[in-house]
Amino acid sequence: MLVPEAELVPTDHALRMRPVFIFSLSALFTLVIGKLIIRDIWGAISVFFVVLMGLFVLSGEYRVNASSACFFSVVAMISAVFDVVSCVSYFQHSKYRMMDPRAPELALLAQVVFLVSPMLLAGSSAVGYSIWSDCRDSSQEFGAGLGPFPDYGSALGLGAGAGGASLPTGPAQRSSSAAPLPVVPFTGHGHRLDRGE
């Protein structure tokens, strides 16, 4: 029997972080425009796809999609790492030192964009991770007992109790339990196809 994957319900913290996340997406979109002005086309495309991924966090059944926030956080952090590399490479090959008064305005804008880009991406990644981790922790607390998410660990004898309690096996023991047993996937007997069964 397949267990459907439930979407994480956003917590109060996730809903409070929604405006912060929208602000971070707006800042990233401004960064895309800055990268286009300094003619960093591939960098602009990269950050633009991060912004598109962030729009999925704001869509879905609820006002915040926590599962997409996890993916956004990973993509934004990877992009931040690449932007750190491109920032170091830019300053190594630039003929102007940082904030050099002799540098033209376009070079100064490029320096600001290359310095700010990894920080904005890392900050957006942190906000997305904060949303996802809070929703994940909340769903685990809610599903640990009799909530909508079955506790497979206790059903398999891997619970937090002393040594992990085993499943009741006898009919009398099954009827004496107050709560129904959760459905455990991948149980039963296996059959081989080469034996004609």
XYZ file of C-alpha atoms in Angstrom:
197
model
C 0.000 0.000 0.000
C 1.445 3.370 -0.986
C 1.464 6.153 1.585
C 0.771 9.552 -0.030
C 3.283 12.277 0.704
C 1.555 15.071 2.595
C 2.541 18.669 2.006
C 4.062 20.301 5.065
C 1.642 22.700 6.723
C 3.318 26.083 7.284
C 3.820 27.118 10.887
C 3.334 30.581 12.373
C 7.071 31.150 12.038
C 6.946 30.234 8.323
C 4.059 32.631 7.733
C 5.915 35.390 9.609
C 8.988 34.766 7.465
C 6.982 35.038 4.224
C 7.405 38.853 3.900
C 11.131 38.495 4.645
C 11.369 35.845 1.951
C 9.519 38.074 -0.534
C 11.938 40.911 0.286
C 14.915 38.608 -0.296
C 13.464 37.539 -3.661
C 13.026 41.210 -4.607
C 16.651 41.881 -3.674
C 17.749 38.915 -5.793
C 15.760 40.245 -8.749
C 17.515 43.613 -8.321
C 20.765 41.657 -8.354
C 19.743 40.086 -11.688
C 19.310 43.579 -13.151
C 22.693 44.630 -11.747
C 24.378 41.593 -13.285
C 22.796 42.408 -16.643
C 24.085 45.998 -16.424
C 27.655 44.826 -15.787
C 27.239 42.268 -18.600
C 27.536 39.178 -16.395
C 24.954 37.313 -18.481
C 25.526 33.811 -17.080
C 25.491 35.111 -13.522
C 22.221 36.930 -14.224
C 20.661 33.771 -15.699
C 21.807 31.750 -12.687
C 20.300 34.154 -10.152
C 17.141 34.510 -12.267
C 16.551 30.750 -12.014
C 17.053 30.999 -8.242
C 14.347 33.693 -8.178
C 12.044 31.459 -10.254
C 12.654 28.627 -7.788
C 11.753 31.020 -4.988
C 8.386 31.742 -6.596
C 7.470 28.078 -6.061
C 7.898 28.644 -2.321
C 5.102 31.239 -2.470
C 2.740 28.981 -4.442
C 0.751 25.886 -3.578
C -2.161 24.978 -1.356
C -0.921 27.149 1.500
C 0.680 30.607 1.415
C 4.108 29.006 1.916
C 5.277 25.748 0.318
C 7.819 24.352 2.779
C 9.005 21.513 0.525
C 9.930 23.997 -2.194
C 11.687 26.105 0.451
C 14.062 23.197 1.057
C 14.919 22.920 -2.650
C 15.242 26.701 -2.935
C 17.627 26.772 0.007
C 19.905 24.175 -1.587
C 19.883 25.862 -5.020
C 20.509 29.320 -3.543
C 23.425 28.062 -1.442
C 25.040 26.329 -4.427
C 24.650 29.525 -6.439
C 26.182 31.500 -3.545
C 29.243 29.230 -3.567
C 29.695 29.777 -7.304
C 29.304 33.528 -6.809
C 32.044 33.499 -4.159
C 34.331 31.862 -6.715
C 33.421 34.408 -9.393
C 33.909 37.277 -6.883
C 37.410 36.087 -6.005
C 38.207 35.597 -9.687
C 36.943 39.081 -10.564
C 39.044 40.840 -7.925
C 42.147 38.823 -8.844
C 41.907 39.866 -12.485
C 40.651 43.435 -12.008
C 43.110 46.275 -12.575
C 41.336 48.392 -9.946
C 41.518 47.767 -6.244
C 38.340 47.649 -4.191
C 36.440 50.966 -4.322
C 39.303 52.626 -6.184
C 38.409 56.335 -6.766
C 40.069 56.144 -10.190
C 37.757 53.303 -11.296
C 34.872 54.108 -13.665
C 31.312 53.844 -12.396
C 30.683 50.564 -14.204
C 33.703 48.966 -12.510
C 32.513 50.203 -9.101
C 29.038 48.809 -9.784
C 30.597 45.487 -10.787
C 32.551 45.394 -7.523
C 29.400 46.047 -5.495
C 27.441 43.397 -7.427
C 30.167 40.767 -7.033
C 30.492 41.508 -3.301
C 26.761 41.617 -2.527
C 25.695 38.650 -4.672
C 26.960 35.786 -2.453
C 25.679 37.514 0.681
C 22.169 37.973 -0.733
C 22.049 34.389 -1.986
C 23.291 32.992 1.334
C 20.790 35.142 3.244
C 17.913 33.989 1.032
C 19.053 30.406 1.470
C 19.048 30.851 5.252
C 15.494 32.247 5.186
C 14.307 29.332 3.023
C 16.010 26.814 5.304
C 14.462 28.466 8.353
C 10.992 28.093 6.835
C 11.546 24.465 5.853
C 13.189 23.322 9.088
C 10.495 24.864 11.281
C 7.705 23.229 9.247
C 9.571 19.904 9.268
C 10.104 19.985 13.035
C 6.475 20.916 13.589
C 5.227 18.065 11.409
C 7.468 15.567 13.229
C 6.141 16.704 16.604
C 2.569 16.492 15.326
C 3.095 13.098 13.695
C 4.911 11.537 16.652
C 1.686 10.533 18.371
C -1.700 9.996 16.835
C -1.496 12.766 14.217
C -1.969 12.309 10.472
C 1.586 11.043 9.908
C 2.140 7.425 11.017
C 5.008 6.747 13.392
C 6.862 4.076 11.393
C 9.801 4.004 13.785
C 7.744 2.705 16.713
C 5.889 0.271 14.460
C 9.190 -1.266 13.405
C 10.477 -1.473 16.974
C 12.777 1.541 16.503
C 10.959 3.849 18.888
C 12.512 6.089 21.495
C 11.502 3.744 24.322
C 13.859 1.481 26.221
C 15.235 -0.815 23.571
C 12.334 -0.153 21.188
C 9.032 -1.845 21.908
C 7.988 -4.669 19.619
C 4.624 -4.882 17.889
C 1.854 -6.756 19.629
C 1.369 -10.064 17.883
C -1.511 -11.900 19.547
C -5.202 -11.121 18.910
C -5.778 -10.284 22.583
C -2.861 -7.884 22.583
C -4.065 -6.232 19.340
C -7.574 -5.669 20.715
C -6.263 -4.256 23.994
C -4.386 -1.433 22.281
C -6.369 1.809 22.200
C -5.013 3.157 18.906
C -4.977 1.324 15.576
C -1.595 0.202 14.333
C -0.087 2.371 11.615
C 0.363 1.017 8.114
C 3.972 -0.078 7.588
C 5.106 -0.040 3.960
C 7.203 -2.838 2.433
C 5.995 -5.613 4.729
C 4.951 -9.111 3.799
C 6.530 -12.048 2.033
C 8.577 -11.656 -1.119
C 8.099 -13.917 -4.132
C 10.642 -14.765 -6.792
C 9.530 -14.799 -10.390
C 11.918 -17.559 -11.514
C 10.269 -20.206 -9.289
C 6.904 -20.081 -11.018
C 5.023 -18.646 -8.034
